[in-house]
XYZ file of C-alpha atoms in Angstrom:
493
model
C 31.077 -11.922 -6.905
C 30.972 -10.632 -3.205
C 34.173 -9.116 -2.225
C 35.524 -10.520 1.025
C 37.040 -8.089 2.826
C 40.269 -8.937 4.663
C 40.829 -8.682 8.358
C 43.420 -5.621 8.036
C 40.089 -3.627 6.481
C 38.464 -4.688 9.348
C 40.981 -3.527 11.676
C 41.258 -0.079 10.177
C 37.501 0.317 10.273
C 37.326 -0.584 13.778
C 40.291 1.588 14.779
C 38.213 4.443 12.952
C 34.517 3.379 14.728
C 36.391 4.181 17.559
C 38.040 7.610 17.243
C 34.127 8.545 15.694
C 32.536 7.049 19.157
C 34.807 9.327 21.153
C 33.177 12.115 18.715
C 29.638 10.748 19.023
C 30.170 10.837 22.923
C 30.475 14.865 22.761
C 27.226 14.969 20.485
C 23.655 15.715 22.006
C 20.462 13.822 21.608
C 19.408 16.532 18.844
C 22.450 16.292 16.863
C 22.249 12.525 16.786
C 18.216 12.986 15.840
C 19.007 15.463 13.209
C 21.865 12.920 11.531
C 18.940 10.430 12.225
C 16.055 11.736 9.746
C 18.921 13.375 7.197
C 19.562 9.519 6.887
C 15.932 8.780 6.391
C 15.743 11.425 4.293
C 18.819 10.098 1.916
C 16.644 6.835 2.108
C 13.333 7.999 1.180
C 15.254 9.964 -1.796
C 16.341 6.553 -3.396
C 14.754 5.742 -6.349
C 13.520 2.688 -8.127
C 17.075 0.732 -8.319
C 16.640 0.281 -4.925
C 13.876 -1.787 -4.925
C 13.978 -3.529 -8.237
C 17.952 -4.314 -6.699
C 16.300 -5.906 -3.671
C 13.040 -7.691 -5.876
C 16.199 -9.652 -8.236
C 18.645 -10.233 -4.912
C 15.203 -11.534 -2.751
C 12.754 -12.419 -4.643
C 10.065 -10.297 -2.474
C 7.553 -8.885 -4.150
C 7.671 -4.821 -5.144
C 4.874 -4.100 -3.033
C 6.408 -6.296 -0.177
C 9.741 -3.872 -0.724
C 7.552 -0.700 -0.909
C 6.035 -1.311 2.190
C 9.201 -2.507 4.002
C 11.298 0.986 2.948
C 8.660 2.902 4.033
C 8.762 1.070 7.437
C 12.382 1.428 7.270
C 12.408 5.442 7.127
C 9.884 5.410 9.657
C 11.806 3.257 12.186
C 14.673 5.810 11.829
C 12.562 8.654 12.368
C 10.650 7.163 14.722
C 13.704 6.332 16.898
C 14.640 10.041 16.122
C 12.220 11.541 17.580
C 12.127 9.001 21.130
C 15.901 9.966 21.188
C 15.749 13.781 21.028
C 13.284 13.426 24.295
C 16.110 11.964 26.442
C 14.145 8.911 27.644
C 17.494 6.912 27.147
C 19.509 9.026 28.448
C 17.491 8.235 32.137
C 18.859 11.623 33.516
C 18.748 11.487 37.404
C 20.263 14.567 39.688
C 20.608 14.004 43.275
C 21.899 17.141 44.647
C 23.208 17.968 48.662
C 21.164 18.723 51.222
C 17.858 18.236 49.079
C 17.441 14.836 49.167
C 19.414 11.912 51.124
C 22.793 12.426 48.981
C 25.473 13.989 50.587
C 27.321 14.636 46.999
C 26.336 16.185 44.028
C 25.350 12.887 41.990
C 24.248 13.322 38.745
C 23.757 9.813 36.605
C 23.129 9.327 32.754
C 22.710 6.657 29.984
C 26.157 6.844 27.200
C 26.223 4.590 24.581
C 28.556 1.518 24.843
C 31.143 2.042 21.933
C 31.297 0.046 18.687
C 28.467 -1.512 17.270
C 28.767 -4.932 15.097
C 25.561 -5.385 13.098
C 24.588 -8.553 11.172
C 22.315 -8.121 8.738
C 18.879 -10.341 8.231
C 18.299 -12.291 5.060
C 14.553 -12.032 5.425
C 14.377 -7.885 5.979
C 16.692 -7.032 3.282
C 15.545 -2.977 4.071
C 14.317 -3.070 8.138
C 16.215 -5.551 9.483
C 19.531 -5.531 7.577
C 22.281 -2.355 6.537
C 20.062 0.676 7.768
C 17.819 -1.117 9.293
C 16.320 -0.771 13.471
C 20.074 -2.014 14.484
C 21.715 0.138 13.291
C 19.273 2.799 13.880
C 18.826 2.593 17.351
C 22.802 2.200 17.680
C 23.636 5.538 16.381
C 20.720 7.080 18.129
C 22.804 5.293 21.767
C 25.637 7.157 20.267
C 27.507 4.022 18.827
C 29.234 3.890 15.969
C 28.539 1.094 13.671
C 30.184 -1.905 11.459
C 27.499 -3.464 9.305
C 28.454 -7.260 8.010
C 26.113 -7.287 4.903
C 24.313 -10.571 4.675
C 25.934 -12.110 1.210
C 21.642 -12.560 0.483
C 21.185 -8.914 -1.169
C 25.107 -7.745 -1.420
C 24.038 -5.132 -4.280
C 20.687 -4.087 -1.901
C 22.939 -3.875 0.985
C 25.518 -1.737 -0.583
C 23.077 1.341 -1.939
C 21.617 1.828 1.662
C 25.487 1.807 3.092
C 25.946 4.298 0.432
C 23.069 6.091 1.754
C 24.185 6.555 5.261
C 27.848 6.859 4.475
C 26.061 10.180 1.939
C 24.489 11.281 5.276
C 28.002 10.776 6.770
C 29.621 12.768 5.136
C 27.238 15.990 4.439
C 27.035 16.397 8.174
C 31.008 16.178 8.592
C 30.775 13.653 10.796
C 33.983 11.151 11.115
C 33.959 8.720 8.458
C 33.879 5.860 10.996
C 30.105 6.797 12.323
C 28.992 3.904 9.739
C 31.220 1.456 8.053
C 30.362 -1.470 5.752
C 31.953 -4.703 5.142
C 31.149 -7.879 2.837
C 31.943 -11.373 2.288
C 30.641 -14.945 3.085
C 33.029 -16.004 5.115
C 31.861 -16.945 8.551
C 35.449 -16.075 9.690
C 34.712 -12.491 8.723
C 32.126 -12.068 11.189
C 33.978 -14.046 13.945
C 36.878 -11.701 13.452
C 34.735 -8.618 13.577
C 32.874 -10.022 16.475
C 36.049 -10.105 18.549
C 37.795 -7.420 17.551
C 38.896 -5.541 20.886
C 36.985 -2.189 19.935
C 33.857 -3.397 19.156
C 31.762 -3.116 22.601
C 28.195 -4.704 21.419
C 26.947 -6.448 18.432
C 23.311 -7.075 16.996
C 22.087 -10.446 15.349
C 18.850 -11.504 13.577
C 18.817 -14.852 12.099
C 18.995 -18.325 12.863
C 19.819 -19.989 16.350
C 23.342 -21.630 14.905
C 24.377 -18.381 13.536
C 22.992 -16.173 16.504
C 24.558 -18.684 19.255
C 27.682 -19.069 17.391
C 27.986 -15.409 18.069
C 27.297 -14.954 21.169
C 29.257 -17.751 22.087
C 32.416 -15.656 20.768
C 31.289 -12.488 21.957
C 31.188 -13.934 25.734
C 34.661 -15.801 25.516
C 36.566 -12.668 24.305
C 38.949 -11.851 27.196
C 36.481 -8.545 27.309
C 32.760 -9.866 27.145
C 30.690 -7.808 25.212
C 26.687 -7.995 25.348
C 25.358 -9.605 21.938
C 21.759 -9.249 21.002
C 20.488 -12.335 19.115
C 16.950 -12.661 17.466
C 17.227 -16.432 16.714
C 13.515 -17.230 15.887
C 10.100 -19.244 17.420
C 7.847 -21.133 16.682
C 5.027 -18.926 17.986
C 2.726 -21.670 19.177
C -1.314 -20.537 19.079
C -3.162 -22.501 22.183
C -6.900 -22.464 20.592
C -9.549 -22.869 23.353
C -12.705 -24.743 23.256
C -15.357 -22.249 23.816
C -13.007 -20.063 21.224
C -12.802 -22.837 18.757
C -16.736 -23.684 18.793
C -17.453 -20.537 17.199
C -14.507 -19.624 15.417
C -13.036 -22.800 13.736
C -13.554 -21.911 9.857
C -12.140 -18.318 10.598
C -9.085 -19.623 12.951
C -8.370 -21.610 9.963
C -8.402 -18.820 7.295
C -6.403 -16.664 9.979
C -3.671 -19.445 10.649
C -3.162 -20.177 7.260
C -2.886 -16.715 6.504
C -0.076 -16.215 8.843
C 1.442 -18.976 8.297
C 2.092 -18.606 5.159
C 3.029 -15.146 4.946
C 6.222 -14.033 3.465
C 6.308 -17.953 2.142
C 6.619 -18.480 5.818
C 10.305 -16.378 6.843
C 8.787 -14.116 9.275
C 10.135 -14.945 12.368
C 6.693 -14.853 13.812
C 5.129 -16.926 11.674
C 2.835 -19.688 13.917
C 4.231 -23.113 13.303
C 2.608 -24.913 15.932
C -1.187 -24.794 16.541
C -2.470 -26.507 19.698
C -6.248 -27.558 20.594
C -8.210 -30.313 22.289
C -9.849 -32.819 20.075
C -13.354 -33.020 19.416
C -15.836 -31.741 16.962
C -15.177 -28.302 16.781
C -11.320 -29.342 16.161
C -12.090 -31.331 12.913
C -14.095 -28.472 11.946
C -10.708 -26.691 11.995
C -8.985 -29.330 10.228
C -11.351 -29.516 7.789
C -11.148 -25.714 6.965
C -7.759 -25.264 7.058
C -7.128 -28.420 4.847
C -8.814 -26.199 2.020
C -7.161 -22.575 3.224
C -3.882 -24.460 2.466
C -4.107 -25.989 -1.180
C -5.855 -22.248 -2.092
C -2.247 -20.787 -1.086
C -0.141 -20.302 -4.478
C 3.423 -21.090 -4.056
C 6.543 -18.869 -4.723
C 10.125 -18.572 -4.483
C 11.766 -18.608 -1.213
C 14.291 -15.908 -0.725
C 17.324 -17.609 -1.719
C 18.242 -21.239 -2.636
C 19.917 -22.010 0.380
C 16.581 -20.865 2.450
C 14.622 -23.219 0.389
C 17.526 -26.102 0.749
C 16.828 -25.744 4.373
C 12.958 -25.478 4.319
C 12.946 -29.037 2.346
C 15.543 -30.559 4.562
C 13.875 -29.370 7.984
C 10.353 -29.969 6.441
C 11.651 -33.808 5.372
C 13.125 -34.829 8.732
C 10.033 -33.595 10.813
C 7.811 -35.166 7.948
C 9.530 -38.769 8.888
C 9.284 -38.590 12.387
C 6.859 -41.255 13.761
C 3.226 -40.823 14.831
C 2.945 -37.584 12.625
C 0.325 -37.411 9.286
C -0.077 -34.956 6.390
C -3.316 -32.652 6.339
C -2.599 -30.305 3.791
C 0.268 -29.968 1.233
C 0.489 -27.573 -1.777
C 1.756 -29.494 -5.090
C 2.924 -27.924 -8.173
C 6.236 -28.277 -9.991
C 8.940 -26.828 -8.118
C 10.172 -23.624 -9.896
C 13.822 -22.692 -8.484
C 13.149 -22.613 -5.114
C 9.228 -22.828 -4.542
C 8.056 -22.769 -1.134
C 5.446 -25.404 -0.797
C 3.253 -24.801 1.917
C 2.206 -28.044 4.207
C 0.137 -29.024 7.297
C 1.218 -31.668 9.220
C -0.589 -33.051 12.614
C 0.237 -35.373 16.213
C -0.980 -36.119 18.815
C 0.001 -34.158 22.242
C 1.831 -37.277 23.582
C 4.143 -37.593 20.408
C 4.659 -33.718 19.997
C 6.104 -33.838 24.136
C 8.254 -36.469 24.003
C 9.596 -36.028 20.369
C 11.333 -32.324 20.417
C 12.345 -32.660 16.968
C 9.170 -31.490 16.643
C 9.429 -28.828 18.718
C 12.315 -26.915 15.965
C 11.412 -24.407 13.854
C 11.445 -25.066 10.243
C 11.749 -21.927 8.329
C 9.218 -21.159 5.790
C 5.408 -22.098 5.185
C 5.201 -25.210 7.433
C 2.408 -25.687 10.377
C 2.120 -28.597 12.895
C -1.502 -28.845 14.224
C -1.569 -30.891 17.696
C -4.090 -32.504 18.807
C -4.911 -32.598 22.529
C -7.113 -35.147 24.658
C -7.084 -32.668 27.513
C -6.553 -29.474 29.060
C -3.845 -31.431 31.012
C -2.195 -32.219 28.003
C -1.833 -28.615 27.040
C -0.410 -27.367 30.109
C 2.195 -29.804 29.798
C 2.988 -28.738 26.505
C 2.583 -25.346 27.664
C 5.446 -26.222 30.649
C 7.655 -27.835 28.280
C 7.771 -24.901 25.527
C 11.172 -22.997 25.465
C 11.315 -19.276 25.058
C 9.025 -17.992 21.942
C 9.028 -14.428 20.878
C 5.426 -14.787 20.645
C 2.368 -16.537 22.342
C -1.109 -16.126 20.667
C -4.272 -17.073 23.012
C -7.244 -17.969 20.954
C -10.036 -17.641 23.447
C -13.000 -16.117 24.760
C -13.387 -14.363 27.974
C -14.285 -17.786 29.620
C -11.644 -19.571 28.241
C -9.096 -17.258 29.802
C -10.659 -17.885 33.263
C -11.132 -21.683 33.059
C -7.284 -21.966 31.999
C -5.722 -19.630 34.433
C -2.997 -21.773 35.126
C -2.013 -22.051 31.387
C -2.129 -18.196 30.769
C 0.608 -18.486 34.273
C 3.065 -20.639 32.294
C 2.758 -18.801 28.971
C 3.482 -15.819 30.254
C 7.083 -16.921 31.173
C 7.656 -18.328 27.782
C 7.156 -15.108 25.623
C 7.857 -11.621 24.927
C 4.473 -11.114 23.331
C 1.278 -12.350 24.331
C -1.306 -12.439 21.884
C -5.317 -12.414 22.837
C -6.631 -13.595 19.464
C -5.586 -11.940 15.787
C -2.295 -13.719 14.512
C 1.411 -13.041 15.506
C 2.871 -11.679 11.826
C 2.489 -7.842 11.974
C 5.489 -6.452 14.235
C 4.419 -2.705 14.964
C 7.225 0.051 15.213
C 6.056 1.352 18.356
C 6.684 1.954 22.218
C 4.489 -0.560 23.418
C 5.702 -3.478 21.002
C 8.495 -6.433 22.671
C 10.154 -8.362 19.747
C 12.115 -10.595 22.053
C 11.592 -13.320 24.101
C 13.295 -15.699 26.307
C 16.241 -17.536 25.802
C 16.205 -19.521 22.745
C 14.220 -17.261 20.858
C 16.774 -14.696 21.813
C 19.696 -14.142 23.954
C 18.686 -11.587 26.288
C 14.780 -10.989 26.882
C 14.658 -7.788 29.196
C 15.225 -6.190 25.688
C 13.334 -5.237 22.090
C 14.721 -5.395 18.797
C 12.008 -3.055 16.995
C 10.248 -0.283 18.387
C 12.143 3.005 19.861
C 13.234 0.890 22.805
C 15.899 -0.951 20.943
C 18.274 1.804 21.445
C 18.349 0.696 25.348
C 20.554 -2.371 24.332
C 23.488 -0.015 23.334
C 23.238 2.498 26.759
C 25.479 2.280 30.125
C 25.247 4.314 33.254
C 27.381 6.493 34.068
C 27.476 9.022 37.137
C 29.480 12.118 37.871
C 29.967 13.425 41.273
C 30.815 16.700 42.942
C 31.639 17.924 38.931
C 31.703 21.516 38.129
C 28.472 22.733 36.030
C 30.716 23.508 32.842
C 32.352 20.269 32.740
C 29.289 18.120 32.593
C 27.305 16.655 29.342
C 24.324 19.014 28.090
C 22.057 16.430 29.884
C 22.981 16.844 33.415
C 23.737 20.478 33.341
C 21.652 22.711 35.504
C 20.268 24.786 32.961
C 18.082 22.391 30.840
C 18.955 23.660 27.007
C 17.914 20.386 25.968
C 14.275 20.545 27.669
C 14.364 16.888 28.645
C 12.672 15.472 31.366
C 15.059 14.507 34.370
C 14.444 13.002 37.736
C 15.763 15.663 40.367
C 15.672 14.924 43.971
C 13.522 11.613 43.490
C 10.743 13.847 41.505
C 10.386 14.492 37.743
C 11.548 18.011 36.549
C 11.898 19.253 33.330
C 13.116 22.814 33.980
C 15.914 24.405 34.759
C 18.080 24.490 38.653
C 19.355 26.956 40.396
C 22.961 27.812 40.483
């Protein structure tokens, strides 16, 4: 039984989130780093009942939840160690006379306030209680409420135990980190517009993700709300590409498509070619690569509910025809992986076909020109990912398709497969609007923590008065841009 927690627990966790952000505001980057590792320490210290916890509540694989707490202790000391540089803090000093300010100007990134998290069904470690969220919150200097996904309740509530250990051992105000439960949509919609919560962070589905942001913009405050809401992550294969690559780009599409039983949300449902030899070469590969892939359960019944639902109505749309389909007697909540394919004319002007469908499903279209795949190529909405499947000369006769792609991802692939997000600098897990609802900014990778930063500038304020970032003497040793140039040491009195 998950406990639903009532809205006057909500209230007194959000009246304590923010007394600890007015704490967290006096804290420096290495304080909040330090806090940072101790809680991937606490996390790395857990021991087996975390992950056979997370194996019965998910149904992923051990090795799948090995790998994924691993990447969730590195994400937090990854983000750690970006923080205790003072990248997001974007110091900048302007002082009299030495440049074109008449004041003493001195600017800096503080973090926004409260923090609402949702957690992810699919990422019960990375993506959900301690996960890059919440990370890169704290590491802003946010406080932050979790809402446990009512997926892994039991998985959630040892890594909220874990930070709320961390908490605790570094004194810290019990409202740094605060957890609540319940599967209730109204739990979330309360939390969501509660007056001190300043910013929240979603990863899910578009309904639940829009719903969201929906109330987070109608609150008589606005307040920005981050929403991963999935993609289809379309693949454009090109011909010269194709020729002498079909059998592999089958192997590789399958692959990825039918990774994590298809709930990554960068799994590549639609795959997009002209016709023509080397195309039913690819058909003909991948037809096998499919019935090879061994089915297993989905993460929860109401995932798999979905998958068959979605999977049915696309399935019944007209002008579409079955290349590959996995059969075997549905245990629980199998997911079956299938192939479908259309035609280019019948995938534009049908957008049902165009919706994701979450789990191991493909649709392979089948183009009589290039025209025909820059107009699918126009007509795409916002994808977190594009993947190019091309030579060299591909990319130069299709210029003007590379263009339009460009504007319709966060990540643009050249060859390999989307599935595989890296916790690094250089990675962009966002995309435009649907896939989520505000692309200048990353979900994973150290960057995240710029969604949960604001401005702020003080002028003509005595030395001893301002934060450790923007004091003359540099104790922190960040980098700062004085006068217009970088500077990293210390300024005269």
């Amino acid at each position: 039984m998950i406990e639903e927690t009532s809205f006057q627990v909500i209230d007194q966790k959000a009246r304590q989130a923010a007394n600890a952000y007015q704490f967290l505001k006096n804290t420096t980057i290495k304080e909040r780093a330090a806090f940072m590792n101790a809680v991937a320490d606490k996390i790395e210290a857990l021991g087996g009942n975390l992950l056979t916890t997370a194996h019965a509540e998910t149904s992923l694989p051990l090795a799948r939840l090995t790998g994924e707490k691993a990447r969730t202790i590195g994400q937090w000391r990854s983000y750690a160690k970006a923080v205790t540089t003072g990248i997001y803090t974007e110091a900048r000093i302007d002082l009299p006379q030495a440049s074109q300010a008449k004041a003493d100007l001195r600017k800096y990134n503080v973090g926004l306030g409260p923090v609402a998290v949702f957690g992810a069904s699919n990422f019960p470690f990375a993506f959900s209680t301690a996960g890059g969220d919440t990370a890169s919150a704290i590491g802003a200097g946010c406080p932050v409420i979790v809402k446990a996904h009512p997926a892994h309740p039991e998985t959630s509530q040892i890594m909220a135990d874990a930070i709320a250990e961390a908490v605790k051992e570094f004194g810290w105000p019990e409202g740094i980190f605060s957890h609540i439960t319940g599967k209730s949509n109204d739990i979330g919609a309360y939390l969501i517009q509660h007056n001190e919560i300043k910013a929240a962070a979603f990863t899910g589905s578009f309904a639940g993700g829009k719903a969201l942001f929906d109330l987070g913009n109608q609150r008589k405050e606005p307040i920005p709300v981050f929403a991963e809401m999935g993609s289809i992550n379309p693949v454009f294969a090109f011909q010269n590409q194709l020729t002498v690559k079909a059998e592999q780009l089958a192997k590789e599409y399958a692959a990825s498509l039918t990774l994590g039983v298809g709930q990554f949300c960068t799994n590549p449902g639609i795959f997009i070619a002209e016709a023509g030899d080397s195309f039913e070469r690819f058909i003909a590969a991948l037809q096998n690569e499919i019935l090879n892939i061994i089915p297993v359960n989905m993460l929860h019944k109401g995932i798999f509910e979905n998958f068959e639902k979605y999977k049915k109505l696309i399935c019944s749309q007209p002008d579409v025809s079955t290349i590959s389909e996995v059969n075997s007697d549905i245990s629980e909540w199998e997911g079956r992986a299938i192939v479908i394919e259309t035609t280019a004319a019948n995938f534009i002007k049908n957008n049902i076909l165009s919706e994701e469908v979450f789990g191991p499903f493909g649709i392979i279209v089948k183009c009589n020109s290039k025209d025909e795949m820059l107009q699918i190529a126009q007509q795409l909405q916002g994808q977190l990912t594009i993947t190019i499947a091309a030579t060299n000369e591909d990319v130069h006769l299709n210029i003007d398709i590379m263009n339009i792609v460009k504007d319709k991802c966060g990540r643009l692939l050249f060859n390999g497969m989307p599935t595989g997000v890296e916790v690094v600098y250089g990675m962009q897990h966002g995309g435009p609007y649907p896939s989520t609802t505000d692309a200048r900014f990353t979900s994973v990778g150290p960057d995240a923590v710029k969604r949960f930063v604001r401005p702020i500038a003080f002028q003509n304020w005595p030395d001893e008065f301002l934060p450790e970032e923007l004091k003359n003497e540099n104790t922190l040793q960040i980098s700062r841009i004085v006068d217009g140039e970088i500077h990293s040491g210390s300024l005269k009195n």
